[in-house]
C-alpha positions as a Markdown table, in Angstrom:
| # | Residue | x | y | z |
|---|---|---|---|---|
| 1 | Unk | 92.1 | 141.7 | 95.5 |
| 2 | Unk | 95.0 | 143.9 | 95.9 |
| 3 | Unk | 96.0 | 145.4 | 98.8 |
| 4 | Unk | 94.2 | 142.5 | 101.0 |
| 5 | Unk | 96.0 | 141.1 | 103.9 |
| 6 | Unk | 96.2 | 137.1 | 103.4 |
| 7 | Unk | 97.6 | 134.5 | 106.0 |
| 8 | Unk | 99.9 | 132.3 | 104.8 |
| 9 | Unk | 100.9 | 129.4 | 106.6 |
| 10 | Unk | 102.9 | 126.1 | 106.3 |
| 11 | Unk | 102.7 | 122.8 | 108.7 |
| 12 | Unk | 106.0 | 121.5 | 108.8 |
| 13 | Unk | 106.6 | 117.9 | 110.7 |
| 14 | Unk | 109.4 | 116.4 | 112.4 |
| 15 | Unk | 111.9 | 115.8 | 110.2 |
| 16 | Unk | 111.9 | 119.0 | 108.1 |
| 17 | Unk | 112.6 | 123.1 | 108.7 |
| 18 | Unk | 111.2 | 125.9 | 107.5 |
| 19 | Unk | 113.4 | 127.9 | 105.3 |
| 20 | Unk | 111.4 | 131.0 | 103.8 |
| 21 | Unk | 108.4 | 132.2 | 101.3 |
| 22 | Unk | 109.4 | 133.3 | 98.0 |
| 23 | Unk | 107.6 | 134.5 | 95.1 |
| 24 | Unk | 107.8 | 132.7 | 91.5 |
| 25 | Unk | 110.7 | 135.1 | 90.9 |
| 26 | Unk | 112.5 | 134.2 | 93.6 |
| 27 | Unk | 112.2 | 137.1 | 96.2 |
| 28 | Unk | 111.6 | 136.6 | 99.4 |
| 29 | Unk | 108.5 | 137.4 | 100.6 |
| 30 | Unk | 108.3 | 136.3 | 104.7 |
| 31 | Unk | 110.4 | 134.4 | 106.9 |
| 32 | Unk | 107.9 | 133.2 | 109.2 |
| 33 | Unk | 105.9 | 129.8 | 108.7 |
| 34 | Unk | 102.8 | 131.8 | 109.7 |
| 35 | Unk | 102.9 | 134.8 | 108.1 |
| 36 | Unk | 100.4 | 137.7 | 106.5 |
| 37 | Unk | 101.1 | 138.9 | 103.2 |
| 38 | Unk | 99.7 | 142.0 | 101.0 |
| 39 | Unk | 98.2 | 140.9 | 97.8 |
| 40 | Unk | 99.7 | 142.7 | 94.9 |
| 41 | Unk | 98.1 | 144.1 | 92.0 |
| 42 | Unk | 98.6 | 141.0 | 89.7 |
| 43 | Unk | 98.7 | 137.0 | 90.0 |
| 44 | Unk | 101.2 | 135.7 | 92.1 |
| 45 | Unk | 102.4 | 132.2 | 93.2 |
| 46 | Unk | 104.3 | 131.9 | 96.7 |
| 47 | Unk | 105.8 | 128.8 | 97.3 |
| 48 | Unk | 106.6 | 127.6 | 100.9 |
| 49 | Unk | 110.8 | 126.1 | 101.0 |
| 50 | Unk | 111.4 | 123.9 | 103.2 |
| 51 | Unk | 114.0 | 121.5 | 103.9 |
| 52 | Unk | 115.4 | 118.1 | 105.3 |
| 53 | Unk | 116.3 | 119.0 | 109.0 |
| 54 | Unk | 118.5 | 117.1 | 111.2 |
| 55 | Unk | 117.6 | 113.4 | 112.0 |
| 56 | Unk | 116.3 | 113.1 | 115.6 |
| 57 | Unk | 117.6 | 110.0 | 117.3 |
| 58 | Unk | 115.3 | 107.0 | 118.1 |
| 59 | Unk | 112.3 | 108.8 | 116.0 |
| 60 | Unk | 111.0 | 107.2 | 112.9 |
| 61 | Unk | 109.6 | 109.1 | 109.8 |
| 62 | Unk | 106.6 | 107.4 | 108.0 |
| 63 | Unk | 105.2 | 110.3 | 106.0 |
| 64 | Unk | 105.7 | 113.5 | 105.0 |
| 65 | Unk | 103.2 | 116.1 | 105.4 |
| 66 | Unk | 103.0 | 119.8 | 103.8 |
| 67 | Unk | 100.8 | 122.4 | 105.1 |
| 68 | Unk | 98.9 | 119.5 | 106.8 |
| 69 | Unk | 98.5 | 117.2 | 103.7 |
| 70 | Unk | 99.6 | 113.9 | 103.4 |
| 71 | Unk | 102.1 | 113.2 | 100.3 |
| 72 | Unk | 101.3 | 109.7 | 99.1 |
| 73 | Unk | 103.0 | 109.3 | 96.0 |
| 74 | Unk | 106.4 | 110.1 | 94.2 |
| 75 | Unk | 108.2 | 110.2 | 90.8 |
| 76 | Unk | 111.5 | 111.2 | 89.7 |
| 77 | Unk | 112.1 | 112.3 | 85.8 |
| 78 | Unk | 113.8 | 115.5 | 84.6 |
| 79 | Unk | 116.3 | 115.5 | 86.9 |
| 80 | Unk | 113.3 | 116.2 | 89.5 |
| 81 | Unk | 111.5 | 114.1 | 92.6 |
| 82 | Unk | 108.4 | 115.1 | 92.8 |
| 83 | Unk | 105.3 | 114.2 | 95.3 |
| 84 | Unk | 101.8 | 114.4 | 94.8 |
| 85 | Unk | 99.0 | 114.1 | 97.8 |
| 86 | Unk | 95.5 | 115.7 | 99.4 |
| 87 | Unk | 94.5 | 119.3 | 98.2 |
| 88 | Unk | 96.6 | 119.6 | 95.1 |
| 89 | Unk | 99.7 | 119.2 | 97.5 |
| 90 | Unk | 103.1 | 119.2 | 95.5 |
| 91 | Unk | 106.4 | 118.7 | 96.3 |
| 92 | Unk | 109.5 | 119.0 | 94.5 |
| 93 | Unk | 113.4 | 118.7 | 94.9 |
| 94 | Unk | 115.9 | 119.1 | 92.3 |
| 95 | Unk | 119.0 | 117.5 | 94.7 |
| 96 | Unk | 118.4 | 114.4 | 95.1 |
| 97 | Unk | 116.2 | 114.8 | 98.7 |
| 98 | Unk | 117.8 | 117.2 | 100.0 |
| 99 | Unk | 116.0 | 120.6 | 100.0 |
| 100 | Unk | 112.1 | 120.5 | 98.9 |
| 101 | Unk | 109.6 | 123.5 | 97.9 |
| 102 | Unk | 105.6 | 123.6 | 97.5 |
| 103 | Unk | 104.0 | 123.8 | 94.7 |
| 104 | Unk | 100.4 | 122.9 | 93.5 |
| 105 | Unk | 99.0 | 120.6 | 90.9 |
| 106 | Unk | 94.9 | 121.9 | 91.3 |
| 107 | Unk | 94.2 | 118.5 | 92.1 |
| 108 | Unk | 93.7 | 116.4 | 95.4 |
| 109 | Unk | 96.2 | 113.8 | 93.3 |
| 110 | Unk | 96.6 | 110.2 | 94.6 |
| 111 | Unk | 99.2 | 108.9 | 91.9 |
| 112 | Unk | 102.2 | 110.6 | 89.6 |
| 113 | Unk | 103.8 | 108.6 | 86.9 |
| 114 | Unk | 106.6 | 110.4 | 84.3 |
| 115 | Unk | 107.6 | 109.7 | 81.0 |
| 116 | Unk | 108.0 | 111.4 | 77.7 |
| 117 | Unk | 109.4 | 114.3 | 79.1 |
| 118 | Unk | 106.6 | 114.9 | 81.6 |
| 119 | Unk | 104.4 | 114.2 | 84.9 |
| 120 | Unk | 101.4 | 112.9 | 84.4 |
| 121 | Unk | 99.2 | 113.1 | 87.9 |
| 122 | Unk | 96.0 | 111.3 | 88.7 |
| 123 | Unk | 93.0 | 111.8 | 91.4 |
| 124 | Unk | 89.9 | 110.1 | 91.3 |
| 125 | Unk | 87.9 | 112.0 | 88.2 |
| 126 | Unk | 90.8 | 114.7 | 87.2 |
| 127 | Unk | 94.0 | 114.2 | 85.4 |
| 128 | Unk | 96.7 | 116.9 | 85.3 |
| 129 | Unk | 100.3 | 116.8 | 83.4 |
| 130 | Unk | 103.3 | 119.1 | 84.0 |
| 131 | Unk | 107.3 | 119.2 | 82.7 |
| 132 | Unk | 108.8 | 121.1 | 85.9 |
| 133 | Unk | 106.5 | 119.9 | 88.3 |
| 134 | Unk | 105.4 | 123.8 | 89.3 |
| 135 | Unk | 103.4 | 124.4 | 86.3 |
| 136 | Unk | 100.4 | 121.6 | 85.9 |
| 137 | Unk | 97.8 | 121.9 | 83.1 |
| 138 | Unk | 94.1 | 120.1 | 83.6 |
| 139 | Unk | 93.0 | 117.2 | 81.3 |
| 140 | Unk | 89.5 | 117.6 | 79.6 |
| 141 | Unk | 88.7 | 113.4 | 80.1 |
| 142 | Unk | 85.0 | 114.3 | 79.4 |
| 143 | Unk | 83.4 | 113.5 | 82.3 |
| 144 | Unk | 85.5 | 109.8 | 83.0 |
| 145 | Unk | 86.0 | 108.8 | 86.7 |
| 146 | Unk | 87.0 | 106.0 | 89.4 |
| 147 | Unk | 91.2 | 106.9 | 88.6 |
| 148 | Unk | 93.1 | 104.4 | 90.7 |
| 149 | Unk | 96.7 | 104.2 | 89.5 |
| 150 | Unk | 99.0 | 105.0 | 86.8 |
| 151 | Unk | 102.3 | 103.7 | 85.5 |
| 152 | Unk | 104.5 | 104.7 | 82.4 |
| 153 | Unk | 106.5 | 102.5 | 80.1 |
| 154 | Unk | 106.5 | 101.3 | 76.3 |
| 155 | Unk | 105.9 | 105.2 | 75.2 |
| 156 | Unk | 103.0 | 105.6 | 76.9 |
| 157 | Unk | 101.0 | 106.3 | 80.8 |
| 158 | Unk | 98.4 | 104.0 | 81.5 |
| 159 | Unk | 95.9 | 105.1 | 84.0 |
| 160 | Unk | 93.4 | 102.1 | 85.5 |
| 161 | Unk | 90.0 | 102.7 | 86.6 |
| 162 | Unk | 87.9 | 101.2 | 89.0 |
| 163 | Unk | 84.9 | 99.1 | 87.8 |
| 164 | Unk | 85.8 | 100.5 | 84.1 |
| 165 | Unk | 87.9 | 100.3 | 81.4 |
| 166 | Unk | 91.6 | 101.5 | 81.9 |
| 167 | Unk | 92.9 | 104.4 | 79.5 |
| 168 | Unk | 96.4 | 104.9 | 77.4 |
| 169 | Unk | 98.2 | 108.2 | 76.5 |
| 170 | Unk | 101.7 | 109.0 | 75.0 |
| 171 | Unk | 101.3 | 112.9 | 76.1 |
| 172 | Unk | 99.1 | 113.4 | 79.0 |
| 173 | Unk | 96.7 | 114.9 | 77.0 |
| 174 | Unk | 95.3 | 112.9 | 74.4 |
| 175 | Unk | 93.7 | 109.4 | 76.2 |
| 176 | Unk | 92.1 | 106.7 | 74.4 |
| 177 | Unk | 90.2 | 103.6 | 76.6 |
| 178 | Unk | 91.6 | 100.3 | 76.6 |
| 179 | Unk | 88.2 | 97.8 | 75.8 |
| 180 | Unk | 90.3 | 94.9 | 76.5 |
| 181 | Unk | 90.6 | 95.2 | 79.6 |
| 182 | Unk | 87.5 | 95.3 | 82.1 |
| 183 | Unk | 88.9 | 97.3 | 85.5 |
| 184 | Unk | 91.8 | 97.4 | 87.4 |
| 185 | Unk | 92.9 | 98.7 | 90.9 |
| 186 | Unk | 96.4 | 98.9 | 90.3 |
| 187 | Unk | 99.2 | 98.8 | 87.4 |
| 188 | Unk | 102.8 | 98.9 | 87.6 |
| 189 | Unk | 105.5 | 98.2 | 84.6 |
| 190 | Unk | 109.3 | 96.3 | 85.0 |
| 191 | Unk | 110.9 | 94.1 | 82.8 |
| 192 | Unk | 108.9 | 95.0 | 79.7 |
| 193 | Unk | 105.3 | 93.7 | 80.6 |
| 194 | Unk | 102.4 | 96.5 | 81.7 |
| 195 | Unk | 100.6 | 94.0 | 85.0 |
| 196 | Unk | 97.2 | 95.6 | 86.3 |
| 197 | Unk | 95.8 | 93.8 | 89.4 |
| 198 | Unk | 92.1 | 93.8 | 89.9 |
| 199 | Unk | 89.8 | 92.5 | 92.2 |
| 200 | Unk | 89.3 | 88.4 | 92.7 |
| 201 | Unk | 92.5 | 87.6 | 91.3 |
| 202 | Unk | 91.7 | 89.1 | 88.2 |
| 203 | Unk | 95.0 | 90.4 | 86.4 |
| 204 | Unk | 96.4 | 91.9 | 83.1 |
| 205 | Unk | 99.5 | 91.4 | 81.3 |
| 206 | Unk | 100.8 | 93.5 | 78.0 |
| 207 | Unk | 104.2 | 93.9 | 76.8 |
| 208 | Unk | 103.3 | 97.1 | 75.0 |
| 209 | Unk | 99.9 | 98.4 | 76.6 |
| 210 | Unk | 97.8 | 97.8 | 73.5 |
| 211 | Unk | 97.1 | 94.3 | 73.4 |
| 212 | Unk | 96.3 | 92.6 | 76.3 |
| 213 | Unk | 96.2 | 88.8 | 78.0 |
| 214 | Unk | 93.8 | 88.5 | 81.0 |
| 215 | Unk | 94.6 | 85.8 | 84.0 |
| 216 | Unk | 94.1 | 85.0 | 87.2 |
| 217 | Unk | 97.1 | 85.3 | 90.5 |
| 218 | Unk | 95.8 | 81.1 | 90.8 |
| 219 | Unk | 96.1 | 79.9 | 87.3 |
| 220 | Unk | 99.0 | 82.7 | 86.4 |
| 221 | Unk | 98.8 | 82.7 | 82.6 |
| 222 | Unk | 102.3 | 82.8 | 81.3 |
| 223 | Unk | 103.4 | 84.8 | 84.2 |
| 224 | Unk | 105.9 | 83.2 | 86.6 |
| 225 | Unk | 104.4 | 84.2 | 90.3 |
| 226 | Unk | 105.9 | 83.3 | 93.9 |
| 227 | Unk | 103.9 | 82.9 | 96.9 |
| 228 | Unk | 105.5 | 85.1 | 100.1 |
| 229 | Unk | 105.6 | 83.3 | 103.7 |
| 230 | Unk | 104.1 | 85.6 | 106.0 |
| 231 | Unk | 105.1 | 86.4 | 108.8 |
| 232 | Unk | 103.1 | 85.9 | 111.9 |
| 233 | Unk | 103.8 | 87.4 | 115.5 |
């Protein structure tokens, strides 16, 4: 409602500084990481800048967090990185690492994947898609759930599903389900093959995500697979 005072506020972690709050046209709106702000009379989107601060000796950096949320995934694509995490957390940098701003995607997103010109993000029943990685547009996936993990390559994303078949897309927008393939808890693609890893060994292979050979990690189908020594303290 206009005319209401709002807190705003950003958690910022070793590692990172606070810069300022600006508005989607750039203004500055507060200097403060806790702030209070006066809504306006219209829709507005403030977007919290912050940036890589000074490495501190001895002290290593495992994740990084905005406003409190845990980033757990990343993409790069339109000259963009951008990382996804809890509560619709985004984050985005358009020099290579440098300097990052907030944004949010509207979902609690657990994987991002880009291709054809666009980031396609994932949570567990919700699907979102965006070009600059500020403006993110909801899927209607008619009432599909158990998302695990997506991956782009041969034209299209592929998003795996937990206990269920996976789905295919070229846009983000449009998915189809994949009967071929039973479940999946995680898919990446390299070297021309799609590879989704399920549970018991059970695995996927397809060189262009529409048909499919099914193998296990033990028998390895006509995929060449290495076994890592571990090591052991």
């Amino acid at each position: 409602m206009a005319g209401t005072e709002v807190n705003i506020n950003v958690a910022v972690y070793p590692g990172y500084m606070f810069v300022n709050w600006t508005d989607e046209n750039g203004q500055v709106i507060a200097d403060s990481e806790d702030a209070w702000f006066t809504m306006p009379a219209r829709d507005i989107t403030l977007t919290a800048n912050i940036q890589a601060g000074e490495a501190v000796e001895g002290r290593e950096i495992n994740y990084v967090h905005i406003s409190g949320k845990q980033i757990v995934d990343y993409a790069y694509g339109n000259g963009m990185y951008i990382g996804v995490g809890d509560g619709g957390s985004v984050i985005r940098s358009t020099d290579n690492g440098e300097t990052w701003s907030q944004t949010w995607s509207g979902l609690s997103a657990e994987a991002v994947a880009f291709g054809n010109n666009r980031f396609v993000a994932i949570s567990n029943d919700e699907i979102a898609y965006s070009e600059d990685g500020i403006e993110w547009t909801k899927v209607d996936i008619s009432g599909m759930t158990g998302f695990r993990d997506i991956a782009f390559g041969g034209s299209q994303f592929i998003v795996v599903r937990q206990q269920n078949h996976p789905i295919k897309s070229r846009d983000g927008q449009q998915w189809t389900v994949i009967e071929e393939v039973t479940a999946g808890e995680s898919i990446a693609y390299g070297n021309g093959h799609f590879i989704i890893v399920g549970r018991g060994n059970n695995c996927f292979s397809s060189t262009d995500g529409n048909l499919w050979q099914s193998f296990r990690i033990d028998d390895c189908g006509d995929m060449d697979w290495a076994t890592l020594p571990m090591a052991m303290e």
